[in-house]
Amino acid sequence: MSAVDRREQILVAATAVFGAKTYVGTTTDEVARAAGVSQPYVVRLFGTKEKLYIEVIQRAYAHVLEAFRTALPGPVENRGERLGAAYTGLLVERGMLPLIAGSTSMGGEAEIGRVARDGFSSLWRFARDEAGFTADEARTFFAIGMLINTVVGLRLTGDYGSEVTATEVLDECFPDAVEKVRALLPRADEPW
Amino acid sequence: MSAVDRREQILVAATAVFGAKTYVGTTTDEVARAAGVSQPYVVRLFGTKEKLYIEVIQRAYAHVLEAFRTALPGPVENRGERLGAAYTGLLVERGMLPLIAGSTSMGGEAEIGRVARDGFSSLWRFARDEAGFTADEARTFFAIGMLINTVVGLRLTGDYGSEVTATEVLDECFPDAVEKVRALLPRADEPW
DNA sequence: CGAGGTTGTTATCGAATGATTACTAGGTCT
DNA sequence: AGACCTAGTAATCATTCGATAACAACCTCG
């Protein structure tokens, strides 16, 4: 397989694993195994685990931006709904949302933090400059997005139906897409 | 010093360090050093690093709940503002907010995930059952809170004034408390 | 005093894990 | 054919780090 294809394949696998187990909780060996390749090879292709993670979150933020740009055209009235649906639509790529959620608590790491801030900033700039949100509208839009990230990060989906809070929160966050979301998210107890 | 005092002292130190460097990024040795004690001693007092972290986040969520309960009495009109101010007021305890932010991406860990979900759930139950929020109001309230967590987790405060997005987001999240927040939050490049 | 409990330390172990090295198989170009 | 590049692996190293063991100082109580 060509190196570029292999890189993409590893990035996809790494998104799933990093998304499920966070940066520190993930070993390069798990990523390698998920990609069907040897551990030294992922290290050689990406240099270090940190560089791999950086590429993974850069790619993730780029995908979010792309999904937003695709969903933007249309009436202004339901602009927010369209972009929101685009965001949850990213759940089809395994690990994408948990990964982004996890990246928002990495501000303390020098390199990774900078990349995560850049990624978030690119989304905010899109909302303000391209989508035409006011600062207040952007705040509300991103606030809901971050609540969704929290729901995903906490794996509240596993308690849906059996625990009152989780059920309420999920119903509030995904008024008509709860089942879709639940199907796509990793459960708390999901083994990797 | 008595063991209970020492425990509390270590919990305070651990809150700061875990908050600044996340769970995986923190070593028990750093916690010990921050508390002015030897590394094996913190391990012996708490059993494992995981148990230490669990106590730290349980304590953190308990403090949030306590702050909310204290701020609750008063007119219903500005209930949200009071609780919001109580939340940002927790910044005086170093690491508190970044710690909570970080805990929301630990749902994938078996034990820790359960504790984090319980903590979040206790806050949501407070909002619904004690503060009398509707589900919609609770969603909005928590959404803003999670955006604040994100801002804190990403360490956007360090870019305030020099980067457009960070400036806008912070102004939106803390309309009249930006300076207070900036003074209390760890910068991205803060060494530990 | 001396036994025992509490608070703490130094030294060290063992496992996990990111990274490196050295090697191999297969294709390609001259 | 044979030199060379690309894709890949097995084996291994070196470090980090959580945990453990063994020991020391101090207090207290009979």
GROMACS .gro file of C-alpha atoms (C1' of nucleotides) in nm:
model
  444
    1MET     CA    1   0.000   0.000   0.000
    2SER     CA    2   0.123   0.351  -0.073
    3ALA     CA    3   0.248   0.553   0.219
    4VAL     CA    4  -0.011   0.825   0.176
    5ASP     CA    5  -0.295   0.574   0.182
    6ARG     CA    6  -0.140   0.408   0.484
    7ARG     CA    7  -0.112   0.743   0.660
    8GLU     CA    8  -0.479   0.815   0.602
    9GLN     CA    9  -0.572   0.468   0.721
   10ILE     CA   10  -0.372   0.517   1.039
   11LEU     CA   11  -0.524   0.860   1.093
   12VAL     CA   12  -0.872   0.710   1.074
   13ALA     CA   13  -0.781   0.433   1.316
   14ALA     CA   14  -0.608   0.679   1.547
   15THR     CA   15  -0.915   0.902   1.549
   16ALA     CA   16  -1.123   0.613   1.677
   17VAL     CA   17  -0.873   0.506   1.941
   18PHE     CA   18  -0.775   0.851   2.063
   19GLY     CA   19  -1.144   0.938   2.068
   20ALA     CA   20  -1.228   0.637   2.277
   21LYS     CA   21  -0.935   0.645   2.521
   22THR     CA   22  -0.800   1.003   2.520
   23TYR     CA   23  -0.448   1.107   2.429
   24VAL     CA   24  -0.268   0.979   2.732
   25GLY     CA   25  -0.475   0.668   2.761
   26THR     CA   26  -0.385   0.554   2.412
   27THR     CA   27  -0.070   0.364   2.321
   28THR     CA   28   0.090   0.376   1.982
   29ASP     CA   29   0.059   0.000   1.983
   30GLU     CA   30  -0.320   0.017   2.007
   31VAL     CA   31  -0.330   0.260   1.719
   32ALA     CA   32  -0.106   0.032   1.517
   33ARG     CA   33  -0.316  -0.273   1.593
   34ALA     CA   34  -0.635  -0.087   1.502
   35ALA     CA   35  -0.477   0.007   1.171
   36GLY     CA   36  -0.345  -0.343   1.113
   37VAL     CA   37   0.016  -0.240   1.111
   38SER     CA   38   0.315  -0.273   1.341
   39GLN     CA   39   0.380  -0.026   1.622
   40PRO     CA   40   0.722   0.090   1.502
   41TYR     CA   41   0.572   0.169   1.165
   42VAL     CA   42   0.322   0.421   1.294
   43VAL     CA   43   0.599   0.583   1.494
   44ARG     CA   44   0.818   0.600   1.186
   45LEU     CA   45   0.544   0.742   0.968
   46PHE     CA   46   0.454   1.017   1.213
   47GLY     CA   47   0.773   1.071   1.410
   48THR     CA   48   0.624   1.072   1.758
   49LYS     CA   49   0.296   0.996   1.926
   50GLU     CA   50   0.250   1.368   1.984
   51LYS     CA   51   0.293   1.449   1.616
   52LEU     CA   52   0.047   1.174   1.528
   53TYR     CA   53  -0.207   1.318   1.769
   54ILE     CA   54  -0.153   1.665   1.628
   55GLU     CA   55  -0.221   1.544   1.276
   56VAL     CA   56  -0.527   1.361   1.399
   57ILE     CA   57  -0.685   1.665   1.561
   58GLN     CA   58  -0.589   1.894   1.274
   59ARG     CA   59  -0.763   1.657   1.040
   60ALA     CA   60  -1.063   1.641   1.274
   61TYR     CA   61  -1.106   2.018   1.292
   62ALA     CA   62  -1.061   2.040   0.917
   63HIS     CA   63  -1.342   1.790   0.871
   64VAL     CA   64  -1.570   1.987   1.100
   65LEU     CA   65  -1.497   2.302   0.904
   66GLU     CA   66  -1.562   2.122   0.579
   67ALA     CA   67  -1.892   1.985   0.709
   68PHE     CA   68  -1.993   2.334   0.821
   69ARG     CA   69  -1.905   2.486   0.483
   70THR     CA   70  -2.108   2.221   0.306
   71ALA     CA   71  -2.408   2.277   0.531
   72LEU     CA   72  -2.399   2.656   0.522
   73PRO     CA   73  -2.587   2.744   0.199
   74GLY     CA   74  -2.958   2.791   0.257
   75PRO     CA   75  -3.206   3.012   0.439
   76VAL     CA   76  -3.071   3.208   0.732
   77GLU     CA   77  -3.360   3.108   0.957
   78ASN     CA   78  -3.244   2.756   1.023
   79ARG     CA   79  -2.872   2.812   0.969
   80GLY     CA   80  -2.805   2.699   1.326
   81GLU     CA   81  -3.002   2.378   1.284
   82ARG     CA   82  -2.820   2.294   0.963
   83LEU     CA   83  -2.479   2.348   1.114
   84GLY     CA   84  -2.577   2.159   1.426
   85ALA     CA   85  -2.695   1.865   1.219
   86ALA     CA   86  -2.368   1.878   1.027
   87TYR     CA   87  -2.182   1.857   1.354
   88THR     CA   88  -2.367   1.555   1.486
   89GLY     CA   89  -2.342   1.408   1.138
   90LEU     CA   90  -1.969   1.379   1.199
   91LEU     CA   91  -2.047   1.099   1.440
   92VAL     CA   92  -2.041   0.865   1.144
   93GLU     CA   93  -1.665   0.896   1.151
   94ARG     CA   94  -1.581   0.692   1.456
   95GLY     CA   95  -1.417   0.888   1.735
   96MET     CA   96  -1.446   1.225   1.568
   97LEU     CA   97  -1.655   1.401   1.832
   98PRO     CA   98  -1.500   1.242   2.140
   99LEU     CA   99  -1.164   1.331   1.992
  100ILE     CA  100  -1.256   1.697   1.951
  101ALA     CA  101  -1.405   1.697   2.299
  102GLY     CA  102  -1.083   1.556   2.437
  103SER     CA  103  -0.870   1.806   2.251
  104THR     CA  104  -1.039   2.092   2.433
  105SER     CA  105  -0.880   1.990   2.759
  106MET     CA  106  -0.528   1.975   2.620
  107GLY     CA  107  -0.457   2.347   2.634
  108GLY     CA  108  -0.188   2.282   2.892
  109GLU     CA  109   0.032   2.090   2.650
  110ALA     CA  110   0.262   2.323   2.459
  111GLU     CA  111   0.236   2.200   2.100
  112ILE     CA  112  -0.096   2.020   2.120
  113GLY     CA  113  -0.255   2.308   2.302
  114ARG     CA  114  -0.162   2.550   2.028
  115VAL     CA  115  -0.306   2.324   1.760
  116ALA     CA  116  -0.627   2.270   1.956
  117ARG     CA  117  -0.670   2.643   2.005
  118ASP     CA  118  -0.608   2.702   1.634
  119GLY     CA  119  -0.867   2.442   1.548
  120PHE     CA  120  -1.128   2.590   1.776
  121SER     CA  121  -1.044   2.936   1.651
  122SER     CA  122  -1.091   2.831   1.289
  123LEU     CA  123  -1.443   2.714   1.374
  124TRP     CA  124  -1.527   3.033   1.559
  125ARG     CA  125  -1.393   3.243   1.274
  126PHE     CA  126  -1.609   3.046   1.034
  127ALA     CA  127  -1.918   3.115   1.243
  128ARG     CA  128  -1.843   3.485   1.268
  129ASP     CA  129  -1.696   3.563   0.928
  130GLU     CA  130  -1.850   3.311   0.691
  131ALA     CA  131  -2.177   3.211   0.855
  132GLY     CA  132  -2.248   3.564   0.970
  133PHE     CA  133  -2.327   3.484   1.334
  134THR     CA  134  -2.318   3.770   1.578
  135ALA     CA  135  -2.090   3.719   1.874
  136ASP     CA  136  -2.391   3.633   2.088
  137GLU     CA  137  -2.523   3.387   1.834
  138ALA     CA  138  -2.182   3.229   1.805
  139ARG     CA  139  -2.162   3.195   2.179
  140THR     CA  140  -2.493   3.014   2.197
  141PHE     CA  141  -2.410   2.793   1.902
  142PHE     CA  142  -2.073   2.691   2.041
  143ALA     CA  143  -2.210   2.652   2.391
  144ILE     CA  144  -2.451   2.386   2.269
  145GLY     CA  145  -2.170   2.227   2.074
  146MET     CA  146  -1.955   2.208   2.382
  147LEU     CA  147  -2.241   2.060   2.582
  148ILE     CA  148  -2.266   1.795   2.314
  149ASN     CA  149  -1.893   1.739   2.346
  150THR     CA  150  -1.937   1.695   2.718
  151VAL     CA  151  -2.218   1.446   2.671
  152VAL     CA  152  -1.997   1.257   2.433
  153GLY     CA  153  -1.687   1.285   2.651
  154LEU     CA  154  -1.872   1.162   2.957
  155ARG     CA  155  -2.028   0.875   2.757
  156LEU     CA  156  -2.371   0.968   2.889
  157THR     CA  157  -2.521   0.777   2.600
  158GLY     CA  158  -2.471   0.452   2.785
  159ASP     CA  159  -2.704   0.562   3.063
  160TYR     CA  160  -2.981   0.678   2.832
  161GLY     CA  161  -3.309   0.528   2.942
  162SER     CA  162  -3.175   0.392   3.269
  163GLU     CA  163  -3.068   0.716   3.435
  164VAL     CA  164  -3.283   1.028   3.457
  165THR     CA  165  -3.014   1.289   3.399
  166ALA     CA  166  -2.859   1.118   3.101
  167THR     CA  167  -3.199   1.071   2.944
  168GLU     CA  168  -3.296   1.434   2.992
  169VAL     CA  169  -2.967   1.574   2.872
  170LEU     CA  170  -2.961   1.361   2.561
  171ASP     CA  171  -3.320   1.445   2.476
  172GLU     CA  172  -3.234   1.813   2.512
  173CYS     CA  173  -2.919   1.795   2.304
  174PHE     CA  174  -3.053   1.578   2.024
  175PRO     CA  175  -3.429   1.643   2.013
  176ASP     CA  176  -3.490   1.417   1.718
  177ALA     CA  177  -3.169   1.227   1.675
  178VAL     CA  178  -3.113   1.048   2.003
  179GLU     CA  179  -3.121   0.701   1.860
  180LYS     CA  180  -2.888   0.788   1.578
  181VAL     CA  181  -2.644   0.940   1.821
  182ARG     CA  182  -2.660   0.648   2.058
  183ALA     CA  183  -2.592   0.404   1.780
  184LEU     CA  184  -2.281   0.589   1.675
  185LEU     CA  185  -2.120   0.669   2.006
  186PRO     CA  186  -1.891   0.441   2.203
  187ARG     CA  187  -2.044   0.315   2.525
  188ALA     CA  188  -1.867   0.374   2.852
  189ASP     CA  189  -1.784   0.008   2.882
  190GLU     CA  190  -1.688  -0.049   2.522
  191PRO     CA  191  -1.366  -0.246   2.499
  192TRP     CA  192  -1.108  -0.155   2.241
  193MET     CA  193   0.057   1.707   6.066
  194SER     CA  194  -0.251   1.490   6.104
  195ALA     CA  195  -0.328   1.252   5.822
  196VAL     CA  196  -0.666   1.412   5.751
  197ASP     CA  197  -0.510   1.758   5.717
  198ARG     CA  198  -0.239   1.610   5.498
  199ARG     CA  199  -0.500   1.447   5.279
  200GLU     CA  200  -0.682   1.774   5.231
  201GLN     CA  201  -0.356   1.950   5.154
  202ILE     CA  202  -0.270   1.691   4.894
  203LEU     CA  203  -0.618   1.712   4.744
  204VAL     CA  204  -0.578   2.087   4.703
  205ALA     CA  205  -0.236   2.046   4.544
  206ALA     CA  206  -0.361   1.765   4.323
  207THR     CA  207  -0.653   1.978   4.206
  208ALA     CA  208  -0.410   2.241   4.085
  209VAL     CA  209  -0.176   1.995   3.915
  210PHE     CA  210  -0.442   1.771   3.760
  211GLY     CA  211  -0.622   2.086   3.650
  212ALA     CA  212  -0.313   2.222   3.483
  213LYS     CA  213  -0.184   1.904   3.322
  214THR     CA  214  -0.479   1.663   3.292
  215TYR     CA  215  -0.501   1.318   3.447
  216VAL     CA  216  -0.260   1.137   3.224
  217GLY     CA  217  -0.021   1.426   3.200
  218THR     CA  218   0.025   1.441   3.573
  219THR     CA  219   0.264   1.223   3.772
  220THR     CA  220   0.214   1.135   4.133
  221ASP     CA  221   0.558   1.282   4.190
  222GLU     CA  222   0.443   1.625   4.070
  223VAL     CA  223   0.145   1.611   4.301
  224ALA     CA  224   0.371   1.511   4.587
  225ARG     CA  225   0.616   1.790   4.516
  226ALA     CA  226   0.333   2.044   4.492
  227ALA     CA  227   0.209   1.928   4.829
  228GLY     CA  228   0.557   1.928   4.978
  229VAL     CA  229   0.560   1.560   5.050
  230SER     CA  230   0.727   1.250   4.910
  231GLN     CA  231   0.582   1.060   4.614
  232PRO     CA  232   0.537   0.727   4.791
  233TYR     CA  233   0.346   0.899   5.066
  234VAL     CA  234   0.073   1.030   4.840
  235VAL     CA  235   0.044   0.685   4.688
  236ARG     CA  236   0.013   0.531   5.032
  237LEU     CA  237  -0.246   0.781   5.148
  238PHE     CA  238  -0.468   0.731   4.846
  239GLY     CA  239  -0.386   0.381   4.727
  240THR     CA  240  -0.341   0.453   4.360
  241LYS     CA  241  -0.318   0.752   4.131
  242GLU     CA  242  -0.662   0.665   4.000
  243LYS     CA  243  -0.816   0.667   4.347
  244LEU     CA  244  -0.648   0.999   4.415
  245TYR     CA  245  -0.793   1.147   4.099
  246ILE     CA  246  -1.136   1.012   4.184
  247GLU     CA  247  -1.128   1.177   4.524
  248VAL     CA  248  -1.011   1.498   4.364
  249ILE     CA  249  -1.296   1.519   4.117
  250GLN     CA  250  -1.554   1.406   4.373
  251ARG     CA  251  -1.438   1.689   4.594
  252ALA     CA  252  -1.447   1.929   4.302
  253TYR     CA  253  -1.805   1.845   4.205
  254ALA     CA  254  -1.906   1.864   4.570
  255HIS     CA  255  -1.760   2.213   4.588
  256VAL     CA  256  -1.949   2.321   4.279
  257LEU     CA  257  -2.271   2.189   4.425
  258GLU     CA  258  -2.202   2.367   4.751
  259ALA     CA  259  -2.131   2.693   4.569
  260PHE     CA  260  -2.455   2.655   4.376
  261ARG     CA  261  -2.657   2.588   4.689
  262THR     CA  262  -2.510   2.893   4.856
  263ALA     CA  263  -2.586   3.115   4.557
  264LEU     CA  264  -2.938   2.986   4.499
  265PRO     CA  265  -3.150   3.191   4.744
  266GLY     CA  266  -3.283   3.512   4.587
  267PRO     CA  267  -3.510   3.637   4.313
  268VAL     CA  268  -3.583   3.394   4.032
  269GLU     CA  269  -3.513   3.655   3.764
  270ASN     CA  270  -3.135   3.648   3.794
  271ARG     CA  271  -3.101   3.295   3.926
  272GLY     CA  272  -2.891   3.203   3.624
  273GLU     CA  273  -2.656   3.495   3.674
  274ARG     CA  274  -2.608   3.413   4.039
  275LEU     CA  275  -2.528   3.050   3.971
  276GLY     CA  276  -2.301   3.145   3.684
  277ALA     CA  277  -2.112   3.386   3.904
  278ALA     CA  278  -2.084   3.115   4.166
  279TYR     CA  279  -1.930   2.887   3.906
  280THR     CA  280  -1.668   3.132   3.788
  281GLY     CA  281  -1.611   3.220   4.152
  282LEU     CA  282  -1.469   2.870   4.193
  283LEU     CA  283  -1.170   2.989   3.995
  284VAL     CA  284  -1.022   3.112   4.321
  285GLU     CA  285  -0.949   2.752   4.400
  286ARG     CA  286  -0.662   2.681   4.169
  287GLY     CA  287  -0.730   2.416   3.909
  288MET     CA  288  -1.092   2.365   4.000
  289LEU     CA  289  -1.247   2.456   3.666
  290PRO     CA  290  -0.982   2.305   3.439
  291LEU     CA  291  -1.009   1.991   3.647
  292ILE     CA  292  -1.384   1.967   3.597
  293ALA     CA  293  -1.339   2.041   3.230
  294GLY     CA  294  -1.086   1.762   3.203
  295SER     CA  295  -1.306   1.518   3.389
  296THR     CA  296  -1.573   1.552   3.121
  297SER     CA  297  -1.354   1.376   2.869
  298MET     CA  298  -1.280   1.078   3.092
  299GLY     CA  299  -1.603   0.890   3.028
  300GLY     CA  300  -1.405   0.615   2.861
  301GLU     CA  301  -1.227   0.514   3.181
  302ALA     CA  302  -1.430   0.263   3.380
  303GLU     CA  303  -1.413   0.391   3.735
  304ILE     CA  304  -1.329   0.753   3.668
  305GLY     CA  305  -1.595   0.776   3.402
  306ARG     CA  306  -1.862   0.663   3.643
  307VAL     CA  307  -1.756   0.918   3.903
  308ALA     CA  308  -1.746   1.197   3.647
  309ARG     CA  309  -2.091   1.109   3.521
  310ASP     CA  310  -2.222   1.099   3.878
  311GLY     CA  311  -2.070   1.441   3.944
  312PHE     CA  312  -2.223   1.594   3.635
  313SER     CA  313  -2.552   1.428   3.713
  314SER     CA  314  -2.558   1.572   4.063
  315LEU     CA  315  -2.524   1.922   3.917
  316TRP     CA  316  -2.795   1.863   3.662
  317ARG     CA  317  -3.027   1.725   3.929
  318PHE     CA  318  -2.961   2.032   4.138
  319ALA     CA  319  -3.056   2.258   3.851
  320ARG     CA  320  -3.374   2.067   3.778
  321ASP     CA  321  -3.493   1.966   4.125
  322GLU     CA  322  -3.358   2.234   4.357
  323ALA     CA  323  -3.313   2.540   4.137
  324GLY     CA  324  -3.632   2.471   3.945
  325PHE     CA  325  -3.486   2.504   3.597
  326THR     CA  326  -3.690   2.361   3.312
  327ALA     CA  327  -3.506   2.110   3.096
  328ASP     CA  328  -3.455   2.380   2.835
  329GLU     CA  329  -3.325   2.628   3.088
  330ALA     CA  330  -3.094   2.366   3.229
  331ARG     CA  331  -2.964   2.290   2.884
  332THR     CA  332  -2.880   2.653   2.817
  333PHE     CA  333  -2.726   2.698   3.159
  334PHE     CA  334  -2.505   2.392   3.129
  335ALA     CA  335  -2.419   2.470   2.770
  336ILE     CA  336  -2.267   2.801   2.872
  337GLY     CA  337  -2.093   2.627   3.157
  338MET     CA  338  -1.940   2.376   2.920
  339LEU     CA  339  -1.829   2.653   2.686
  340ILE     CA  340  -1.656   2.808   2.984
  341ASN     CA  341  -1.496   2.474   3.057
  342THR     CA  342  -1.374   2.461   2.699
  343VAL     CA  343  -1.230   2.810   2.719
  344VAL     CA  344  -1.053   2.707   3.035
  345GLY     CA  345  -0.940   2.372   2.901
  346LEU     CA  346  -0.800   2.526   2.585
  347ARG     CA  347  -0.626   2.797   2.789
  348LEU     CA  348  -0.771   3.064   2.562
  349THR     CA  349  -0.707   3.319   2.833
  350GLY     CA  350  -0.344   3.341   2.730
  351ASP     CA  351  -0.441   3.472   2.388
  352TYR     CA  352  -0.682   3.735   2.516
  353GLY     CA  353  -0.600   4.069   2.358
  354SER     CA  354  -0.360   3.925   2.105
  355GLU     CA  355  -0.590   3.694   1.914
  356VAL     CA  356  -0.935   3.790   1.785
  357THR     CA  357  -1.118   3.468   1.859
  358ALA     CA  358  -0.991   3.432   2.213
  359THR     CA  359  -1.079   3.792   2.286
  360GLU     CA  360  -1.430   3.758   2.149
  361VAL     CA  361  -1.501   3.428   2.320
  362LEU     CA  362  -1.381   3.548   2.656
  363ASP     CA  363  -1.575   3.870   2.632
  364GLU     CA  364  -1.885   3.667   2.553
  365CYS     CA  365  -1.835   3.418   2.832
  366PHE     CA  366  -1.741   3.663   3.104
  367PRO     CA  367  -1.905   3.994   3.008
  368ASP     CA  368  -1.786   4.177   3.314
  369ALA     CA  369  -1.532   3.949   3.471
  370VAL     CA  370  -1.270   3.893   3.204
  371GLU     CA  371  -0.983   4.038   3.402
  372LYS     CA  372  -1.072   3.845   3.713
  373VAL     CA  373  -1.088   3.524   3.514
  374ARG     CA  374  -0.761   3.588   3.337
  375ALA     CA  375  -0.584   3.654   3.661
  376LEU     CA  376  -0.699   3.324   3.807
  377LEU     CA  377  -0.648   3.089   3.517
  378PRO     CA  378  -0.328   2.911   3.427
  379ARG     CA  379  -0.170   3.035   3.109
  380ALA     CA  380  -0.096   2.793   2.828
  381ASP     CA  381   0.276   2.826   2.886
  382GLU     CA  382   0.264   2.819   3.262
  383PRO     CA  383   0.532   2.587   3.397
  384TRP     CA  384   0.456   2.360   3.689
  385DC     C1'  385   1.115   0.309   8.013
  386DG     C1'  386   0.942   0.067   7.629
  387DA     C1'  387   0.574  -0.098   7.321
  388DG     C1'  388   0.300   0.045   6.964
  389DG     C1'  389   0.079   0.357   6.657
  390DT     C1'  390   0.126   0.753   6.335
  391DT     C1'  391   0.372   1.017   6.007
  392DG     C1'  392   0.689   1.021   5.700
  393DT     C1'  393   1.134   0.905   5.397
  394DT     C1'  394   1.485   0.671   5.088
  395DA     C1'  395   1.575   0.323   4.786
  396DT     C1'  396   1.420   0.025   4.455
  397DC     C1'  397   1.139  -0.268   4.170
  398DG     C1'  398   0.869  -0.393   3.763
  399DA     C1'  399   0.579  -0.301   3.403
  400DA     C1'  400   0.441  -0.018   3.032
  401DT     C1'  401   0.553   0.215   2.648
  402DG     C1'  402   0.757   0.537   2.306
  403DA     C1'  403   1.135   0.513   2.026
  404DT     C1'  404   1.539   0.307   1.770
  405DT     C1'  405   1.801  -0.025   1.510
  406DA     C1'  406   1.870  -0.363   1.204
  407DC     C1'  407   1.687  -0.641   0.889
  408DT     C1'  408   1.367  -0.821   0.477
  409DA     C1'  409   1.057  -0.845   0.085
  410DG     C1'  410   0.907  -0.653  -0.327
  411DG     C1'  411   0.906  -0.344  -0.698
  412DT     C1'  412   1.150  -0.035  -1.045
  413DC     C1'  413   1.485   0.158  -1.334
  414DT     C1'  414   1.910   0.125  -1.613
  415DA     C1'  415   2.122  -0.890  -1.332
  416DG     C1'  416   2.193  -0.571  -0.982
  417DA     C1'  417   2.158  -0.129  -0.750
  418DC     C1'  418   1.816   0.133  -0.518
  419DC     C1'  419   1.395   0.295  -0.326
  420DT     C1'  420   0.965   0.204  -0.070
  421DA     C1'  421   0.693  -0.042   0.264
  422DG     C1'  422   0.715  -0.300   0.640
  423DT     C1'  423   0.857  -0.613   1.058
  424DA     C1'  424   1.092  -0.828   1.474
  425DA     C1'  425   1.370  -0.741   1.841
  426DT     C1'  426   1.523  -0.447   2.170
  427DC     C1'  427   1.647  -0.032   2.423
  428DA     C1'  428   1.582   0.334   2.763
  429DT     C1'  429   1.295   0.593   3.027
  430DT     C1'  430   0.921   0.704   3.290
  431DC     C1'  431   0.639   0.622   3.655
  432DG     C1'  432   0.329   0.403   3.977
  433DA     C1'  433   0.385   0.106   4.338
  434DT     C1'  434   0.624  -0.148   4.721
  435DA     C1'  435   0.946  -0.251   5.094
  436DA     C1'  436   1.213  -0.131   5.451
  437DC     C1'  437   1.331   0.178   5.770
  438DA     C1'  438   1.334   0.618   6.083
  439DA     C1'  439   1.158   0.982   6.380
  440DC     C1'  440   0.815   1.119   6.692
  441DC     C1'  441   0.440   1.089   7.003
  442DT     C1'  442   0.164   0.874   7.359
  443DC     C1'  443   0.007   0.579   7.702
  444DG     C1'  444   0.052   0.220   8.058
   0.00000   0.00000   0.00000
